Amino acid sequence: MDVNFRKIDIDQFDEDVLLETELYDADPRDPAQVTEEAKARAATVRGSLSKGDITGALTTVLENAPYGPYVEEAKTLTLQTLLTILNSTKSAEIANIVKSLDQDKHDTLMKYLYKGMAMPGWGDVSGSVLLGWHEKLTEVAGIGCIVRVMTDRRTV
């Protein structure tokens, strides 16, 4: 009995296959430009943190977040920068900081929180920090923020 037919990828013969690249528009910027912008943002965030401006640092890192398949280095650098901000924030200040952000930044922050939670061993941040931010963000932005993040195809 021949069972090799089970190893054939039948999707390669289908003309109507939906590719991941067709689900959303890729970041229109050049990948090298996106990486340079992420490095510049990281330097700006370090300066803001040294001055104690956590809200400004968070706003800076959440603007123009890199997305798409070809900017992995910029995504990683932006996540590391965000985790630095999250680690350096006192838990009593989180609610006021989150309230100062607009809806788009709420959604982007939630994406980064989920990405941080998906890291093996949670990376450089403890689980309590990410869950604390998630709790405060959900209180301010509501459940709609979670739904928008889960249904958005553009991953950070």
PDB file of C-alpha atoms in Angstrom:
ATOM      1  CA  MET A   1       0.000   0.000   0.000  1.00  0.00           C
ATOM      2  CA  ASP A   2       1.402   3.393  -1.021  1.00  0.00           C
ATOM      3  CA  VAL A   3       1.034   6.096   1.675  1.00  0.00           C
ATOM      4  CA  ASN A   4       3.227   8.788   0.093  1.00  0.00           C
ATOM      5  CA  PHE A   5       0.156  10.728  -0.992  1.00  0.00           C
ATOM      6  CA  ARG A   6      -0.241  11.841   2.626  1.00  0.00           C
ATOM      7  CA  LYS A   7       3.000  13.803   2.458  1.00  0.00           C
ATOM      8  CA  ILE A   8       1.939  15.959  -0.472  1.00  0.00           C
ATOM      9  CA  ASP A   9       1.241  19.616   0.280  1.00  0.00           C
ATOM     10  CA  ILE A  10      -1.992  20.107  -1.616  1.00  0.00           C
ATOM     11  CA  ASP A  11      -2.027  23.855  -0.973  1.00  0.00           C
ATOM     12  CA  GLN A  12       0.794  24.297  -3.461  1.00  0.00           C
ATOM     13  CA  PHE A  13      -1.613  23.264  -6.228  1.00  0.00           C
ATOM     14  CA  ASP A  14      -4.418  25.585  -5.160  1.00  0.00           C
ATOM     15  CA  GLU A  15      -4.479  28.931  -6.946  1.00  0.00           C
ATOM     16  CA  ASP A  16      -6.671  30.570  -4.304  1.00  0.00           C
ATOM     17  CA  VAL A  17      -4.344  30.031  -1.345  1.00  0.00           C
ATOM     18  CA  LEU A  18      -4.239  33.010   0.991  1.00  0.00           C
ATOM     19  CA  LEU A  19      -0.665  33.902   1.874  1.00  0.00           C
ATOM     20  CA  GLU A  20       0.292  35.596   5.133  1.00  0.00           C
ATOM     21  CA  THR A  21       1.749  38.515   3.188  1.00  0.00           C
ATOM     22  CA  GLU A  22      -1.679  39.128   1.635  1.00  0.00           C
ATOM     23  CA  LEU A  23      -3.424  39.535   4.981  1.00  0.00           C
ATOM     24  CA  TYR A  24      -2.026  42.996   5.709  1.00  0.00           C
ATOM     25  CA  ASP A  25       0.188  45.604   4.114  1.00  0.00           C
ATOM     26  CA  ALA A  26       3.820  45.296   5.110  1.00  0.00           C
ATOM     27  CA  ASP A  27       5.598  48.215   6.724  1.00  0.00           C
ATOM     28  CA  PRO A  28       6.206  50.624   3.811  1.00  0.00           C
ATOM     29  CA  ARG A  29       9.529  51.778   5.235  1.00  0.00           C
ATOM     30  CA  ASP A  30      12.835  50.196   4.296  1.00  0.00           C
ATOM     31  CA  PRO A  31      13.930  47.561   6.894  1.00  0.00           C
ATOM     32  CA  ALA A  32      17.272  49.342   7.422  1.00  0.00           C
ATOM     33  CA  GLN A  33      15.443  52.624   8.011  1.00  0.00           C
ATOM     34  CA  VAL A  34      13.083  50.944  10.512  1.00  0.00           C
ATOM     35  CA  THR A  35      16.053  49.508  12.418  1.00  0.00           C
ATOM     36  CA  GLU A  36      17.785  52.895  12.537  1.00  0.00           C
ATOM     37  CA  GLU A  37      14.582  54.528  13.794  1.00  0.00           C
ATOM     38  CA  ALA A  38      14.290  51.856  16.505  1.00  0.00           C
ATOM     39  CA  LYS A  39      17.876  52.530  17.611  1.00  0.00           C
ATOM     40  CA  ALA A  40      17.235  56.268  17.693  1.00  0.00           C
ATOM     41  CA  ARG A  41      14.042  55.727  19.700  1.00  0.00           C
ATOM     42  CA  ALA A  42      15.949  53.528  22.172  1.00  0.00           C
ATOM     43  CA  ALA A  43      18.467  56.345  22.732  1.00  0.00           C
ATOM     44  CA  THR A  44      15.661  58.885  23.189  1.00  0.00           C
ATOM     45  CA  VAL A  45      13.926  56.582  25.657  1.00  0.00           C
ATOM     46  CA  ARG A  46      17.108  56.172  27.704  1.00  0.00           C
ATOM     47  CA  GLY A  47      17.365  59.961  27.899  1.00  0.00           C
ATOM     48  CA  SER A  48      13.735  60.289  28.964  1.00  0.00           C
ATOM     49  CA  LEU A  49      14.154  57.594  31.618  1.00  0.00           C
ATOM     50  CA  SER A  50      17.228  59.303  33.025  1.00  0.00           C
ATOM     51  CA  LYS A  51      15.112  62.451  33.451  1.00  0.00           C
ATOM     52  CA  GLY A  52      12.285  60.447  35.053  1.00  0.00           C
ATOM     53  CA  ASP A  53       9.850  61.053  32.180  1.00  0.00           C
ATOM     54  CA  ILE A  54       8.269  57.609  31.952  1.00  0.00           C
ATOM     55  CA  THR A  55       5.175  58.806  30.092  1.00  0.00           C
ATOM     56  CA  GLY A  56       7.301  60.500  27.433  1.00  0.00           C
ATOM     57  CA  ALA A  57       9.500  57.418  27.104  1.00  0.00           C
ATOM     58  CA  LEU A  58       6.484  55.139  26.696  1.00  0.00           C
ATOM     59  CA  THR A  59       4.873  57.464  24.155  1.00  0.00           C
ATOM     60  CA  THR A  60       8.124  57.569  22.179  1.00  0.00           C
ATOM     61  CA  VAL A  61       8.534  53.806  22.022  1.00  0.00           C
ATOM     62  CA  LEU A  62       4.893  53.187  21.048  1.00  0.00           C
ATOM     63  CA  GLU A  63       4.889  55.645  18.118  1.00  0.00           C
ATOM     64  CA  ASN A  64       5.405  54.095  14.684  1.00  0.00           C
ATOM     65  CA  ALA A  65       5.918  50.579  16.003  1.00  0.00           C
ATOM     66  CA  PRO A  66       7.636  48.307  13.469  1.00  0.00           C
ATOM     67  CA  TYR A  67       5.462  45.573  11.998  1.00  0.00           C
ATOM     68  CA  GLY A  68       5.650  43.098   9.162  1.00  0.00           C
ATOM     69  CA  PRO A  69       7.882  40.218   8.206  1.00  0.00           C
ATOM     70  CA  TYR A  70      11.205  41.891   7.374  1.00  0.00           C
ATOM     71  CA  VAL A  71      11.912  44.028  10.431  1.00  0.00           C
ATOM     72  CA  GLU A  72      12.612  41.441  13.133  1.00  0.00           C
ATOM     73  CA  GLU A  73      15.698  43.252  14.461  1.00  0.00           C
ATOM     74  CA  ALA A  74      13.727  46.476  14.931  1.00  0.00           C
ATOM     75  CA  LYS A  75      10.883  44.559  16.601  1.00  0.00           C
ATOM     76  CA  THR A  76      13.285  42.934  19.059  1.00  0.00           C
ATOM     77  CA  LEU A  77      15.031  46.216  19.851  1.00  0.00           C
ATOM     78  CA  THR A  78      11.702  47.986  20.405  1.00  0.00           C
ATOM     79  CA  LEU A  79      10.497  45.186  22.695  1.00  0.00           C
ATOM     80  CA  GLN A  80      13.694  45.366  24.748  1.00  0.00           C
ATOM     81  CA  THR A  81      13.332  49.128  25.039  1.00  0.00           C
ATOM     82  CA  LEU A  82       9.722  48.780  26.152  1.00  0.00           C
ATOM     83  CA  LEU A  83      10.631  46.132  28.720  1.00  0.00           C
ATOM     84  CA  THR A  84      13.213  48.533  30.150  1.00  0.00           C
ATOM     85  CA  ILE A  85      10.452  51.128  30.609  1.00  0.00           C
ATOM     86  CA  LEU A  86       8.097  48.613  32.197  1.00  0.00           C
ATOM     87  CA  ASN A  87      10.772  47.426  34.638  1.00  0.00           C
ATOM     88  CA  SER A  88      11.663  50.965  35.709  1.00  0.00           C
ATOM     89  CA  THR A  89       8.091  52.031  36.488  1.00  0.00           C
ATOM     90  CA  LYS A  90       6.623  51.917  39.976  1.00  0.00           C
ATOM     91  CA  SER A  91       3.363  49.990  40.152  1.00  0.00           C
ATOM     92  CA  ALA A  92       1.550  52.954  41.728  1.00  0.00           C
ATOM     93  CA  GLU A  93       2.300  55.105  38.659  1.00  0.00           C
ATOM     94  CA  ILE A  94       1.095  52.640  36.003  1.00  0.00           C
ATOM     95  CA  ALA A  95      -2.586  53.642  36.000  1.00  0.00           C
ATOM     96  CA  ASN A  96      -1.852  57.357  35.491  1.00  0.00           C
ATOM     97  CA  ILE A  97       0.649  56.603  32.741  1.00  0.00           C
ATOM     98  CA  VAL A  98      -1.810  54.345  30.914  1.00  0.00           C
ATOM     99  CA  LYS A  99      -4.584  56.951  31.206  1.00  0.00           C
ATOM    100  CA  SER A 100      -2.374  59.493  29.436  1.00  0.00           C
ATOM    101  CA  LEU A 101      -2.113  57.301  26.304  1.00  0.00           C
ATOM    102  CA  ASP A 102      -4.582  57.296  23.419  1.00  0.00           C
ATOM    103  CA  GLN A 103      -6.414  54.228  22.072  1.00  0.00           C
ATOM    104  CA  ASP A 104      -3.840  53.364  19.393  1.00  0.00           C
ATOM    105  CA  LYS A 105      -1.052  53.402  21.952  1.00  0.00           C
ATOM    106  CA  HIS A 106      -3.169  51.263  24.289  1.00  0.00           C
ATOM    107  CA  ASP A 107      -3.487  48.673  21.538  1.00  0.00           C
ATOM    108  CA  THR A 108       0.217  48.784  20.687  1.00  0.00           C
ATOM    109  CA  LEU A 109       1.177  48.461  24.344  1.00  0.00           C
ATOM    110  CA  MET A 110      -1.134  45.447  24.694  1.00  0.00           C
ATOM    111  CA  LYS A 111       0.532  43.846  21.662  1.00  0.00           C
ATOM    112  CA  TYR A 112       3.934  44.276  23.276  1.00  0.00           C
ATOM    113  CA  LEU A 113       2.682  42.905  26.593  1.00  0.00           C
ATOM    114  CA  TYR A 114       1.444  39.758  24.858  1.00  0.00           C
ATOM    115  CA  LYS A 115       4.684  39.474  22.915  1.00  0.00           C
ATOM    116  CA  GLY A 116       6.618  39.745  26.175  1.00  0.00           C
ATOM    117  CA  MET A 117       4.443  37.037  27.709  1.00  0.00           C
ATOM    118  CA  ALA A 118       5.068  34.788  24.713  1.00  0.00           C
ATOM    119  CA  MET A 119       8.833  34.921  25.183  1.00  0.00           C
ATOM    120  CA  PRO A 120      10.386  31.769  26.638  1.00  0.00           C
ATOM    121  CA  GLY A 121      10.967  32.369  30.331  1.00  0.00           C
ATOM    122  CA  TRP A 122       9.445  35.842  29.786  1.00  0.00           C
ATOM    123  CA  GLY A 123      12.840  37.205  28.779  1.00  0.00           C
ATOM    124  CA  ASP A 124      14.342  40.006  30.852  1.00  0.00           C
ATOM    125  CA  VAL A 125      11.175  40.853  32.750  1.00  0.00           C
ATOM    126  CA  SER A 126       9.305  39.130  35.536  1.00  0.00           C
ATOM    127  CA  GLY A 127       5.777  37.921  35.003  1.00  0.00           C
ATOM    128  CA  SER A 128       4.398  40.132  37.743  1.00  0.00           C
ATOM    129  CA  VAL A 129       5.513  43.260  35.873  1.00  0.00           C
ATOM    130  CA  LEU A 130       3.815  42.249  32.617  1.00  0.00           C
ATOM    131  CA  LEU A 131       0.676  41.065  34.383  1.00  0.00           C
ATOM    132  CA  GLY A 132       0.530  44.258  36.439  1.00  0.00           C
ATOM    133  CA  TRP A 133       0.698  46.390  33.316  1.00  0.00           C
ATOM    134  CA  HIS A 134      -1.881  44.125  31.636  1.00  0.00           C
ATOM    135  CA  GLU A 135      -4.263  44.540  34.566  1.00  0.00           C
ATOM    136  CA  LYS A 136      -3.995  48.338  34.636  1.00  0.00           C
ATOM    137  CA  LEU A 137      -4.229  48.605  30.854  1.00  0.00           C
ATOM    138  CA  THR A 138      -7.345  46.437  30.790  1.00  0.00           C
ATOM    139  CA  GLU A 139      -8.941  48.556  33.536  1.00  0.00           C
ATOM    140  CA  VAL A 140      -8.336  51.742  31.546  1.00  0.00           C
ATOM    141  CA  ALA A 141      -8.771  50.564  27.935  1.00  0.00           C
ATOM    142  CA  GLY A 142     -11.361  47.847  28.537  1.00  0.00           C
ATOM    143  CA  ILE A 143     -11.847  44.442  26.995  1.00  0.00           C
ATOM    144  CA  GLY A 144     -12.128  46.016  23.538  1.00  0.00           C
ATOM    145  CA  CYS A 145      -8.390  46.618  23.588  1.00  0.00           C
ATOM    146  CA  ILE A 146      -7.758  42.879  23.967  1.00  0.00           C
ATOM    147  CA  VAL A 147     -10.203  42.054  21.168  1.00  0.00           C
ATOM    148  CA  ARG A 148      -8.619  44.590  18.801  1.00  0.00           C
ATOM    149  CA  VAL A 149      -5.147  43.210  19.500  1.00  0.00           C
ATOM    150  CA  MET A 150      -6.209  39.600  19.016  1.00  0.00           C
ATOM    151  CA  THR A 151      -7.886  40.345  15.692  1.00  0.00           C
ATOM    152  CA  ASP A 152      -5.223  42.645  14.262  1.00  0.00           C
ATOM    153  CA  ARG A 153      -2.988  40.841  11.774  1.00  0.00           C
ATOM    154  CA  ARG A 154      -0.111  43.324  12.109  1.00  0.00           C
ATOM    155  CA  THR A 155       2.172  41.864  14.740  1.00  0.00           C
ATOM    156  CA  VAL A 156       4.840  43.836  16.560  1.00  0.00           C
TER     157      VAL A 156
END
